[in-house]
């Protein structure tokens, strides 16, 4: 892992060709294993259970174009199929349970858009049976008619959801109709729980995404030293991770300078970077369908101002406190409470909140400047699936207990709005978030992104190295 990370970093510094992660994918056995686990869950629901999984719909872009196509994460996790307009059927009663419904080969279309799987490709990709459209529509209809219980895994394809609903519960049928006894189940929770515990191969892919993102963050920090616009900083990250094999970003890059650092999901990345401005960048590369989610904030001058440094060090202290709560058996929410206590006390020490520390913490006044949760699951999606166990008044009840193999972010932040009237002007417009990606291990955690420094002086040194670099 060390070598895998060092290689791209060295290559970047030396300007050599980076080895990168272009086109990497998990093996078919991984997807087959996931299907087997879902089929075991479907079997538990009783005979006559059919799983129905739908690919991500294609989304239009202006002028007859489409948005870049990226498969639905549940569908990908269970099939490894990257093609649009695909349906997977999982018949829990059959010894050959997995049927793929795909587009037929089409030489003309393929000339424009690249190869399609067709039935042969679907079988090679692991299906027990494959049928192409339009005949596949009949296969789907018959399977839905035969099933007693349909477990649907489909988040984004609204017409398809309606098609399944209408097939299971036809409009206008009377109480005596056979369909009245059928059951339609939303299967996303079942899949979400499967996805929550990461397998070793997934951890390796996440590490690749994190490694590429670390290189991207380092490039962005260096570039910011001479950047006159946020776009140059976002571009340094995105160009670097793309050249290292990230086909997609896990989410839109956030690169906000000055007061824009306080906009949590700042989308524009196109404003000037003022001299001495702090810049917050939240950016993650997606490699082989798995994404990183990393945030740093740094002074583009290479030296934190006194106020920037005070806020930075406080957020770092809170992040360390939250990380110390990550181990099997601990409740996911504990990290939040630990971090908020540090932030609350620190805000009093800095004079940004007034009063007795205990009272300030209890009053939750700190919520003025700490405005989001500090952790979510990470994997195929930046906000990955799996329940958090629900937030109740009794924090010991029903909250998710951490287990080895869960991957999560730890990301406290403080944001002093530019129009915060009750603080001295010198504090206004400072936004700091620190975000790292952790895997829960048998005895604690491993920080997948620990190669990206967090200490204020190390961060300053990286930015300064960009000042010295030649254009
Ligand atoms: N990048 C989105 C988040 O941190 O949750
Ligand atoms: Mn996050
Ligand atoms: Mn983030």
Short mmCIF file of C-alpha atoms and ligand atoms in Angstrom, two decimals:
data_model
loop_
_atom_site.label_atom_id
_atom_site.label_comp_id
_atom_site.label_asym_id
_atom_site.label_seq_id
_atom_site.Cartn_x
_atom_site.Cartn_y
_atom_site.Cartn_z
CA UNK A 1 0.00 0.00 0.00
CA UNK A 2 2.85 2.32 0.91
CA UNK A 3 4.55 1.71 -2.40
CA UNK A 4 1.30 2.02 -4.32
CA UNK A 5 0.84 5.46 -2.79
CA UNK A 6 4.42 6.63 -3.06
CA UNK A 7 4.71 5.77 -6.72
CA UNK A 8 2.10 8.26 -7.97
CA UNK A 9 3.35 10.92 -5.56
CA UNK A 10 6.93 10.52 -6.74
CA UNK A 11 5.82 10.46 -10.33
CA UNK A 12 3.97 13.70 -9.82
CA UNK A 13 6.96 15.39 -8.26
CA UNK A 14 9.33 14.15 -10.91
CA UNK A 15 6.92 14.81 -13.76
CA UNK A 16 7.16 11.17 -14.89
CA UNK A 17 4.34 9.02 -16.20
CA UNK A 18 2.29 7.93 -13.17
CA UNK A 19 1.28 4.26 -13.09
CA UNK A 20 -2.25 5.10 -12.03
CA UNK A 21 -5.43 3.09 -11.68
CA UNK A 22 -6.90 3.33 -15.16
CA UNK A 23 -9.73 0.89 -15.85
CA UNK A 24 -9.32 -1.17 -12.65
CA UNK A 25 -12.37 -3.25 -11.65
CA UNK A 26 -13.20 -5.84 -9.01
CA UNK A 27 -13.28 -9.44 -10.28
CA UNK A 28 -16.47 -11.29 -11.28
CA UNK A 29 -16.17 -13.51 -8.19
CA UNK A 30 -16.80 -10.44 -6.03
CA UNK A 31 -20.14 -9.71 -7.71
CA UNK A 32 -21.10 -13.42 -7.68
CA UNK A 33 -20.44 -13.50 -3.93
CA UNK A 34 -22.65 -10.46 -3.38
CA UNK A 35 -25.47 -12.05 -5.40
CA UNK A 36 -25.16 -15.24 -3.35
CA UNK A 37 -25.50 -13.25 -0.14
CA UNK A 38 -28.56 -11.38 -1.43
CA UNK A 39 -30.11 -14.64 -2.67
CA UNK A 40 -29.68 -16.12 0.82
CA UNK A 41 -31.62 -13.13 2.19
CA UNK A 42 -34.33 -13.54 -0.46
CA UNK A 43 -34.70 -17.24 0.38
CA UNK A 44 -35.34 -16.34 4.01
CA UNK A 45 -38.43 -14.40 2.89
CA UNK A 46 -40.09 -17.62 1.66
CA UNK A 47 -40.74 -19.49 -1.59
CA UNK A 48 -41.74 -17.61 -4.72
CA UNK A 49 -39.38 -14.68 -4.03
CA UNK A 50 -37.96 -12.80 -7.02
CA UNK A 51 -35.32 -10.08 -6.78
CA UNK A 52 -35.58 -7.39 -9.48
CA UNK A 53 -32.66 -5.00 -9.94
CA UNK A 54 -32.58 -2.06 -12.33
CA UNK A 55 -29.69 -0.17 -13.88
CA UNK A 56 -29.33 3.61 -13.67
CA UNK A 57 -31.42 5.43 -16.29
CA UNK A 58 -29.60 7.56 -18.83
CA UNK A 59 -30.00 11.27 -18.16
CA UNK A 60 -30.25 13.84 -20.94
CA UNK A 61 -27.93 16.75 -21.51
CA UNK A 62 -28.72 19.58 -23.89
CA UNK A 63 -28.49 19.16 -27.63
CA UNK A 64 -29.33 15.46 -27.75
CA UNK A 65 -26.35 14.47 -25.65
CA UNK A 66 -26.50 12.45 -22.42
CA UNK A 67 -24.82 12.96 -19.06
CA UNK A 68 -21.76 10.73 -18.54
CA UNK A 69 -23.18 7.32 -17.72
CA UNK A 70 -22.35 5.85 -14.33
CA UNK A 71 -24.07 2.67 -13.21
CA UNK A 72 -26.40 2.55 -10.18
CA UNK A 73 -24.30 1.44 -7.19
CA UNK A 74 -26.69 -1.29 -5.95
CA UNK A 75 -26.96 -2.72 -9.46
CA UNK A 76 -23.19 -2.60 -9.90
CA UNK A 77 -22.54 -4.23 -6.50
CA UNK A 78 -24.72 -7.19 -7.44
CA UNK A 79 -23.86 -7.60 -11.12
CA UNK A 80 -20.67 -5.74 -12.09
CA UNK A 81 -22.61 -4.74 -15.23
CA UNK A 82 -21.84 -1.21 -16.39
CA UNK A 83 -24.33 -1.05 -19.24
CA UNK A 84 -27.49 1.08 -19.27
CA UNK A 85 -31.01 -0.32 -19.86
CA UNK A 86 -30.22 -3.58 -18.05
CA UNK A 87 -32.40 -5.55 -15.63
CA UNK A 88 -31.26 -8.40 -13.37
CA UNK A 89 -33.67 -11.04 -12.07
CA UNK A 90 -32.77 -13.20 -9.08
CA UNK A 91 -35.07 -16.21 -8.67
CA UNK A 92 -34.42 -17.51 -5.18
CA UNK A 93 -36.09 -20.87 -5.94
CA UNK A 94 -33.97 -21.72 -9.00
CA UNK A 95 -30.60 -23.51 -9.08
CA UNK A 96 -29.74 -21.08 -11.90
CA UNK A 97 -31.12 -17.97 -10.31
CA UNK A 98 -29.48 -15.10 -12.21
CA UNK A 99 -31.08 -13.82 -15.44
CA UNK A 100 -29.80 -10.68 -17.18
CA UNK A 101 -32.01 -8.69 -19.52
CA UNK A 102 -29.87 -6.51 -21.79
CA UNK A 103 -29.83 -4.61 -25.07
CA UNK A 104 -29.21 -6.58 -28.27
CA UNK A 105 -25.98 -6.07 -30.19
CA UNK A 106 -26.41 -3.24 -32.71
CA UNK A 107 -23.50 -2.58 -35.09
CA UNK A 108 -24.68 0.92 -36.01
CA UNK A 109 -25.22 2.05 -32.44
CA UNK A 110 -21.98 0.43 -31.35
CA UNK A 111 -20.08 2.44 -33.98
CA UNK A 112 -21.15 5.56 -32.09
CA UNK A 113 -21.22 4.46 -28.47
CA UNK A 114 -18.89 1.46 -28.20
CA UNK A 115 -19.61 -2.25 -27.75
CA UNK A 116 -22.75 -3.68 -26.13
CA UNK A 117 -22.80 -6.93 -24.18
CA UNK A 118 -25.67 -8.65 -25.97
CA UNK A 119 -26.76 -12.08 -24.70
CA UNK A 120 -23.34 -13.64 -25.19
CA UNK A 121 -21.57 -10.89 -23.26
CA UNK A 122 -24.13 -11.12 -20.45
CA UNK A 123 -23.44 -14.86 -20.06
CA UNK A 124 -19.69 -14.19 -20.05
CA UNK A 125 -20.29 -11.61 -17.34
CA UNK A 126 -21.73 -14.29 -15.07
CA UNK A 127 -25.45 -14.56 -15.90
CA UNK A 128 -27.07 -18.01 -15.81
CA UNK A 129 -29.49 -16.92 -18.54
CA UNK A 130 -29.54 -13.87 -20.78
CA UNK A 131 -32.36 -12.43 -22.88
CA UNK A 132 -32.19 -9.34 -25.06
CA UNK A 133 -34.88 -6.69 -25.51
CA UNK A 134 -37.56 -6.55 -26.87
CA UNK A 135 -38.13 -10.27 -26.05
CA UNK A 136 -36.75 -9.57 -22.57
CA UNK A 137 -39.86 -7.49 -21.79
CA UNK A 138 -41.90 -10.72 -21.98
CA UNK A 139 -39.38 -12.55 -19.73
CA UNK A 140 -39.75 -9.78 -17.14
CA UNK A 141 -43.55 -9.79 -17.33
CA UNK A 142 -43.76 -13.56 -16.90
CA UNK A 143 -41.30 -13.57 -14.00
CA UNK A 144 -43.33 -10.86 -12.23
CA UNK A 145 -46.56 -12.80 -12.83
CA UNK A 146 -45.10 -16.03 -11.45
CA UNK A 147 -43.53 -14.53 -8.32
CA UNK A 148 -45.40 -14.43 -5.04
CA UNK A 149 -43.07 -11.84 -3.58
CA UNK A 150 -41.13 -9.27 -5.60
CA UNK A 151 -38.15 -7.58 -3.96
CA UNK A 152 -37.37 -4.46 -5.97
CA UNK A 153 -33.98 -2.74 -5.89
CA UNK A 154 -34.42 0.42 -7.94
CA UNK A 155 -33.73 3.92 -6.69
CA UNK A 156 -33.72 6.15 -9.74
CA UNK A 157 -35.77 4.65 -12.59
CA UNK A 158 -39.26 5.97 -11.89
CA UNK A 159 -41.01 4.51 -15.00
CA UNK A 160 -39.53 1.09 -14.20
CA UNK A 161 -40.73 1.26 -10.59
CA UNK A 162 -44.23 2.01 -11.88
CA UNK A 163 -44.03 -0.84 -14.37
CA UNK A 164 -43.20 -3.28 -11.56
CA UNK A 165 -45.87 -1.84 -9.26
CA UNK A 166 -48.51 -2.15 -11.99
CA UNK A 167 -47.44 -5.72 -12.76
CA UNK A 168 -47.61 -6.79 -9.11
CA UNK A 169 -50.74 -4.81 -8.22
CA UNK A 170 -52.65 -4.16 -11.46
CA UNK A 171 -54.92 -1.12 -11.29
CA UNK A 172 -58.61 -1.98 -11.07
CA UNK A 173 -58.35 -5.62 -10.02
CA UNK A 174 -60.99 -6.84 -7.57
CA UNK A 175 -60.28 -8.51 -4.24
CA UNK A 176 -60.65 -11.99 -5.67
CA UNK A 177 -57.86 -11.50 -8.19
CA UNK A 178 -54.76 -13.65 -7.67
CA UNK A 179 -52.51 -10.58 -7.65
CA UNK A 180 -54.19 -9.43 -4.44
CA UNK A 181 -52.07 -11.93 -2.51
CA UNK A 182 -48.77 -10.75 -3.94
CA UNK A 183 -46.24 -8.79 -1.95
CA UNK A 184 -43.96 -6.04 -3.23
CA UNK A 185 -40.94 -5.33 -1.03
CA UNK A 186 -38.41 -2.49 -1.30
CA UNK A 187 -35.13 -4.42 -1.24
CA UNK A 188 -32.75 -1.49 -0.95
CA UNK A 189 -32.34 -1.84 2.76
CA UNK A 190 -31.24 -5.47 2.35
CA UNK A 191 -28.60 -4.44 -0.18
CA UNK A 192 -27.60 -1.42 1.90
CA UNK A 193 -26.77 -3.61 4.86
CA UNK A 194 -24.72 -5.97 2.65
CA UNK A 195 -22.74 -3.01 1.35
CA UNK A 196 -22.01 -1.64 4.82
CA UNK A 197 -19.26 -4.11 5.72
CA UNK A 198 -16.47 -3.81 3.17
CA UNK A 199 -14.62 -6.84 1.86
CA UNK A 200 -10.80 -6.83 1.48
CA UNK A 201 -11.02 -6.25 -2.29
CA UNK A 202 -13.27 -3.24 -1.71
CA UNK A 203 -10.83 -1.81 0.83
CA UNK A 204 -8.05 -2.10 -1.75
CA UNK A 205 -10.18 -0.23 -4.28
CA UNK A 206 -11.04 2.44 -1.73
CA UNK A 207 -7.34 2.79 -0.98
CA UNK A 208 -6.68 3.39 -4.68
CA UNK A 209 -9.36 6.09 -4.77
CA UNK A 210 -7.89 7.66 -1.64
CA UNK A 211 -4.30 7.48 -2.97
CA UNK A 212 -5.29 9.24 -6.18
CA UNK A 213 -7.20 11.83 -4.16
CA UNK A 214 -4.23 12.44 -1.86
CA UNK A 215 -2.08 13.16 -4.92
CA UNK A 216 -4.84 15.47 -6.18
CA UNK A 217 -5.02 17.37 -2.90
CA UNK A 218 -1.24 17.82 -2.81
CA UNK A 219 -1.27 19.12 -6.39
CA UNK A 220 -4.12 21.51 -5.54
CA UNK A 221 -2.33 22.84 -2.44
CA UNK A 222 0.78 23.55 -4.47
CA UNK A 223 -1.18 25.07 -7.35
CA UNK A 224 -3.10 27.35 -4.98
CA UNK A 225 0.08 29.18 -4.03
CA UNK A 226 0.12 30.78 -7.48
CA UNK A 227 -3.56 30.55 -8.37
CA UNK A 228 -5.61 33.65 -9.01
CA UNK A 229 -8.92 31.77 -9.24
CA UNK A 230 -10.57 28.87 -7.40
CA UNK A 231 -10.95 27.11 -10.75
CA UNK A 232 -7.18 26.62 -11.02
CA UNK A 233 -7.16 24.83 -7.65
CA UNK A 234 -10.13 22.59 -8.47
CA UNK A 235 -8.54 21.96 -11.87
CA UNK A 236 -5.24 20.87 -10.32
CA UNK A 237 -7.10 18.26 -8.26
CA UNK A 238 -9.31 17.05 -11.08
CA UNK A 239 -6.55 16.92 -13.69
CA UNK A 240 -4.31 14.96 -11.34
CA UNK A 241 -6.89 12.33 -10.35
CA UNK A 242 -8.07 11.96 -13.94
CA UNK A 243 -4.50 11.33 -15.06
CA UNK A 244 -4.17 8.75 -12.27
CA UNK A 245 -7.16 6.76 -13.53
CA UNK A 246 -10.23 8.31 -11.92
CA UNK A 247 -12.91 8.16 -14.63
CA UNK A 248 -15.29 10.06 -12.33
CA UNK A 249 -15.25 12.20 -9.25
CA UNK A 250 -17.22 10.78 -6.31
CA UNK A 251 -18.99 14.15 -6.07
CA UNK A 252 -18.56 17.68 -7.38
CA UNK A 253 -15.31 19.26 -6.20
CA UNK A 254 -15.69 22.02 -3.62
CA UNK A 255 -12.89 24.60 -3.76
CA UNK A 256 -13.97 27.74 -1.91
CA UNK A 257 -11.62 30.60 -1.11
CA UNK A 258 -12.18 33.21 1.62
CA UNK A 259 -15.85 33.40 2.67
CA UNK A 260 -16.73 30.67 0.13
CA UNK A 261 -15.00 28.25 2.50
CA UNK A 262 -18.13 28.60 4.65
CA UNK A 263 -20.50 27.32 1.92
CA UNK A 264 -20.71 23.61 2.70
CA UNK A 265 -21.38 22.36 -0.81
CA UNK A 266 -19.96 25.38 -2.67
CA UNK A 267 -20.58 24.53 -6.32
CA UNK A 268 -19.04 27.33 -8.37
CA UNK A 269 -15.25 27.14 -7.99
CA UNK A 270 -14.88 30.20 -10.20
CA UNK A 271 -14.14 33.16 -7.92
CA UNK A 272 -10.86 35.03 -7.49
CA UNK A 273 -8.51 33.88 -4.73
CA UNK A 274 -7.63 36.97 -2.68
CA UNK A 275 -4.10 37.35 -1.34
CA UNK A 276 -3.71 35.43 1.91
CA UNK A 277 -7.10 33.76 1.55
CA UNK A 278 -7.85 30.49 3.25
CA UNK A 279 -9.11 27.87 0.81
CA UNK A 280 -11.25 24.86 1.69
CA UNK A 281 -11.19 21.96 -0.71
CA UNK A 282 -13.46 18.91 -0.36
CA UNK A 283 -12.69 16.56 -3.23
CA UNK A 284 -12.68 12.84 -3.91
CA UNK A 285 -11.72 10.70 -6.88
CA UNK A 286 -13.75 7.65 -7.86
CA UNK A 287 -11.60 4.69 -8.89
CA UNK A 288 -13.16 1.39 -9.99
CA UNK A 289 -16.55 2.71 -8.76
CA UNK A 290 -15.29 3.42 -5.19
CA UNK A 291 -14.85 6.96 -3.96
CA UNK A 292 -12.72 8.91 -1.53
CA UNK A 293 -14.08 11.92 0.40
CA UNK A 294 -11.32 14.18 1.71
CA UNK A 295 -11.26 17.77 2.92
CA UNK A 296 -8.43 20.11 3.82
CA UNK A 297 -8.29 23.85 4.38
CA UNK A 298 -5.11 25.83 3.94
CA UNK A 299 -3.72 29.36 3.60
CA UNK A 300 -2.93 30.04 -0.06
CA UNK A 301 -0.14 32.36 1.16
CA UNK A 302 1.60 29.38 2.77
CA UNK A 303 1.17 30.88 6.26
CA UNK A 304 -1.99 30.76 8.38
CA UNK A 305 -3.10 34.06 9.88
CA UNK A 306 -3.44 33.96 13.69
CA UNK A 307 -7.22 33.55 13.46
CA UNK A 308 -7.12 30.98 10.66
CA UNK A 309 -4.58 28.95 12.63
CA UNK A 310 -6.66 29.07 15.83
CA UNK A 311 -9.75 27.76 14.05
CA UNK A 312 -7.67 25.19 12.15
CA UNK A 313 -6.03 23.80 15.28
CA UNK A 314 -9.37 23.60 17.06
CA UNK A 315 -10.97 21.60 14.22
CA UNK A 316 -7.91 19.33 14.13
CA UNK A 317 -8.23 18.70 17.86
CA UNK A 318 -11.93 17.86 17.41
CA UNK A 319 -11.14 15.51 14.53
CA UNK A 320 -8.54 13.68 16.62
CA UNK A 321 -11.04 13.34 19.46
CA UNK A 322 -13.66 11.90 17.11
CA UNK A 323 -11.16 9.49 15.55
CA UNK A 324 -10.28 8.20 19.01
CA UNK A 325 -13.90 6.98 19.29
CA UNK A 326 -13.63 4.71 16.24
CA UNK A 327 -13.33 1.06 17.21
CA UNK A 328 -15.57 -2.02 17.15
CA UNK A 329 -18.24 -1.92 19.81
CA UNK A 330 -18.43 1.88 20.00
CA UNK A 331 -21.55 3.70 18.84
CA UNK A 332 -21.20 5.63 15.58
CA UNK A 333 -22.59 8.80 17.13
CA UNK A 334 -20.01 8.96 19.95
CA UNK A 335 -17.46 10.70 17.72
CA UNK A 336 -19.90 13.55 17.11
CA UNK A 337 -20.39 14.16 20.81
CA UNK A 338 -16.63 14.07 21.49
CA UNK A 339 -15.88 16.52 18.67
CA UNK A 340 -18.66 18.93 19.63
CA UNK A 341 -17.45 19.13 23.20
CA UNK A 342 -13.97 20.11 21.98
CA UNK A 343 -15.35 22.67 19.52
CA UNK A 344 -17.71 24.16 22.09
CA UNK A 345 -14.99 24.57 24.74
CA UNK A 346 -12.53 25.89 22.15
CA UNK A 347 -14.99 28.51 20.87
CA UNK A 348 -15.33 29.78 24.45
CA UNK A 349 -11.51 29.89 24.84
CA UNK A 350 -11.25 31.94 21.64
CA UNK A 351 -13.98 34.33 22.82
CA UNK A 352 -16.26 33.41 19.93
CA UNK A 353 -18.85 32.09 22.38
CA UNK A 354 -19.41 33.65 25.77
CA UNK A 355 -20.21 32.03 29.11
CA UNK A 356 -19.50 29.03 31.23
CA UNK A 357 -18.18 26.08 29.19
CA UNK A 358 -20.63 23.58 30.63
CA UNK A 359 -23.58 25.85 29.98
CA UNK A 360 -22.44 26.75 26.48
CA UNK A 361 -22.07 23.07 25.60
CA UNK A 362 -25.50 22.22 27.00
CA UNK A 363 -27.14 25.19 25.26
CA UNK A 364 -25.83 23.90 21.92
CA UNK A 365 -24.91 27.48 21.00
CA UNK A 366 -21.93 26.03 19.14
CA UNK A 367 -24.37 24.93 16.47
CA UNK A 368 -24.08 28.45 15.07
CA UNK A 369 -20.62 27.56 13.77
CA UNK A 370 -20.68 23.78 13.60
CA UNK A 371 -23.55 23.09 11.29
CA UNK A 372 -23.33 19.50 10.09
CA UNK A 373 -22.83 15.92 11.21
CA UNK A 374 -19.28 14.66 11.19
CA UNK A 375 -19.41 11.16 9.74
CA UNK A 376 -21.08 9.01 7.12
CA UNK A 377 -20.44 5.66 5.49
CA UNK A 378 -18.22 5.66 2.41
CA UNK A 379 -17.87 3.16 -0.43
CA UNK A 380 -19.43 2.95 -3.87
CA UNK A 381 -21.24 6.17 -2.96
CA UNK A 382 -19.87 9.18 -1.16
CA UNK A 383 -22.78 8.88 1.26
CA UNK A 384 -22.81 5.11 1.22
CA UNK A 385 -25.72 2.86 2.12
CA UNK A 386 -26.48 1.24 5.47
CA UNK A 387 -28.59 2.47 8.34
CA UNK A 388 -27.13 4.62 11.10
CA UNK A 389 -29.55 3.00 13.51
CA UNK A 390 -31.77 6.04 13.99
CA UNK A 391 -31.28 8.99 16.27
CA UNK A 392 -33.36 8.80 19.40
CA UNK A 393 -33.41 10.77 22.63
CA UNK A 394 -31.91 7.75 24.38
CA UNK A 395 -28.58 7.63 22.58
CA UNK A 396 -27.83 4.11 23.73
CA UNK A 397 -30.94 2.75 22.01
CA UNK A 398 -30.88 1.62 18.43
CA UNK A 399 -27.74 3.42 17.36
CA UNK A 400 -25.32 1.65 15.06
CA UNK A 401 -22.50 -0.13 16.80
CA UNK A 402 -19.25 -0.02 14.80
CA UNK A 403 -17.91 -3.26 13.35
CA UNK A 404 -14.65 -4.13 11.63
CA UNK A 405 -14.90 -3.50 7.87
CA UNK A 406 -17.13 -0.43 8.06
CA UNK A 407 -15.67 2.56 6.25
CA UNK A 408 -16.61 6.05 7.37
CA UNK A 409 -15.53 9.65 7.18
CA UNK A 410 -14.59 11.80 10.16
CA UNK A 411 -15.16 15.43 9.24
CA UNK A 412 -15.76 18.12 11.84
CA UNK A 413 -15.83 21.72 10.68
CA UNK A 414 -16.23 25.30 11.89
CA UNK A 415 -17.61 28.07 9.73
CA UNK A 416 -17.70 31.70 10.86
CA UNK A 417 -20.07 33.38 8.40
CA UNK A 418 -18.89 36.57 6.72
CA UNK A 419 -21.89 38.42 8.17
CA UNK A 420 -21.53 37.08 11.75
CA UNK A 421 -22.23 40.39 13.49
CA UNK A 422 -21.50 39.27 17.05
CA UNK A 423 -17.86 38.32 16.41
CA UNK A 424 -14.92 40.60 15.68
CA UNK A 425 -14.39 41.15 11.93
CA UNK A 426 -11.01 39.37 12.03
CA UNK A 427 -12.81 36.04 12.52
CA UNK A 428 -15.39 36.44 9.78
CA UNK A 429 -15.37 34.33 6.62
CA UNK A 430 -13.14 31.57 7.97
CA UNK A 431 -14.35 28.05 7.16
CA UNK A 432 -12.33 24.97 8.11
CA UNK A 433 -13.29 21.33 7.69
CA UNK A 434 -10.93 18.39 8.02
CA UNK A 435 -12.14 15.11 6.55
CA UNK A 436 -10.45 11.73 6.44
CA UNK A 437 -11.55 8.23 5.42
CA UNK A 438 -11.26 5.50 8.05
CA UNK A 439 -11.82 1.76 8.04
CA UNK A 440 -12.81 0.16 11.33
CA UNK A 441 -10.33 -2.62 12.17
CA UNK A 442 -10.40 -5.38 14.79
CA UNK A 443 -8.74 -3.15 17.36
CA UNK A 444 -9.50 0.39 16.26
CA UNK A 445 -9.19 2.00 12.86
CA UNK A 446 -6.87 2.59 9.94
CA UNK A 447 -6.89 6.04 8.36
CA UNK A 448 -6.85 5.38 4.61
CA UNK A 449 -5.99 9.05 3.96
CA UNK A 450 -3.26 9.45 6.57
CA UNK A 451 -0.66 10.19 3.88
CA UNK A 452 -2.24 13.60 3.41
CA UNK A 453 -0.82 15.72 6.24
CA UNK A 454 -3.16 17.37 8.70
CA UNK A 455 -0.74 19.30 10.92
CA UNK A 456 -0.85 23.06 10.26
CA UNK A 457 2.89 23.42 9.72
CA UNK A 458 3.11 20.45 7.37
CA UNK A 459 0.22 21.91 5.35
CA UNK A 460 2.00 25.27 5.18
CA UNK A 461 5.18 23.59 3.95
CA UNK A 462 3.31 21.88 1.10
CA UNK A 463 1.72 25.15 -0.04
CA UNK A 464 5.07 26.93 0.18
CA UNK A 465 6.65 24.25 -2.00
CA UNK A 466 4.13 25.32 -4.65
CA UNK A 467 5.31 28.93 -4.35
CA UNK A 468 8.83 27.84 -5.22
CA UNK A 469 7.80 25.57 -8.09
CA UNK A 470 8.31 26.78 -11.66
CA UNK A 471 5.19 27.58 -13.69
N1 LIG B 1 -18.21 15.70 0.20
C1 LIG B 1 -19.47 15.55 0.81
C2 LIG B 1 -19.35 15.23 2.22
O1 LIG B 1 -18.32 15.48 2.81
O2 LIG B 1 -20.23 14.66 2.83
MN1 LIG B 2 -18.08 13.54 3.75
MN1 LIG B 3 -16.49 15.68 1.83
#
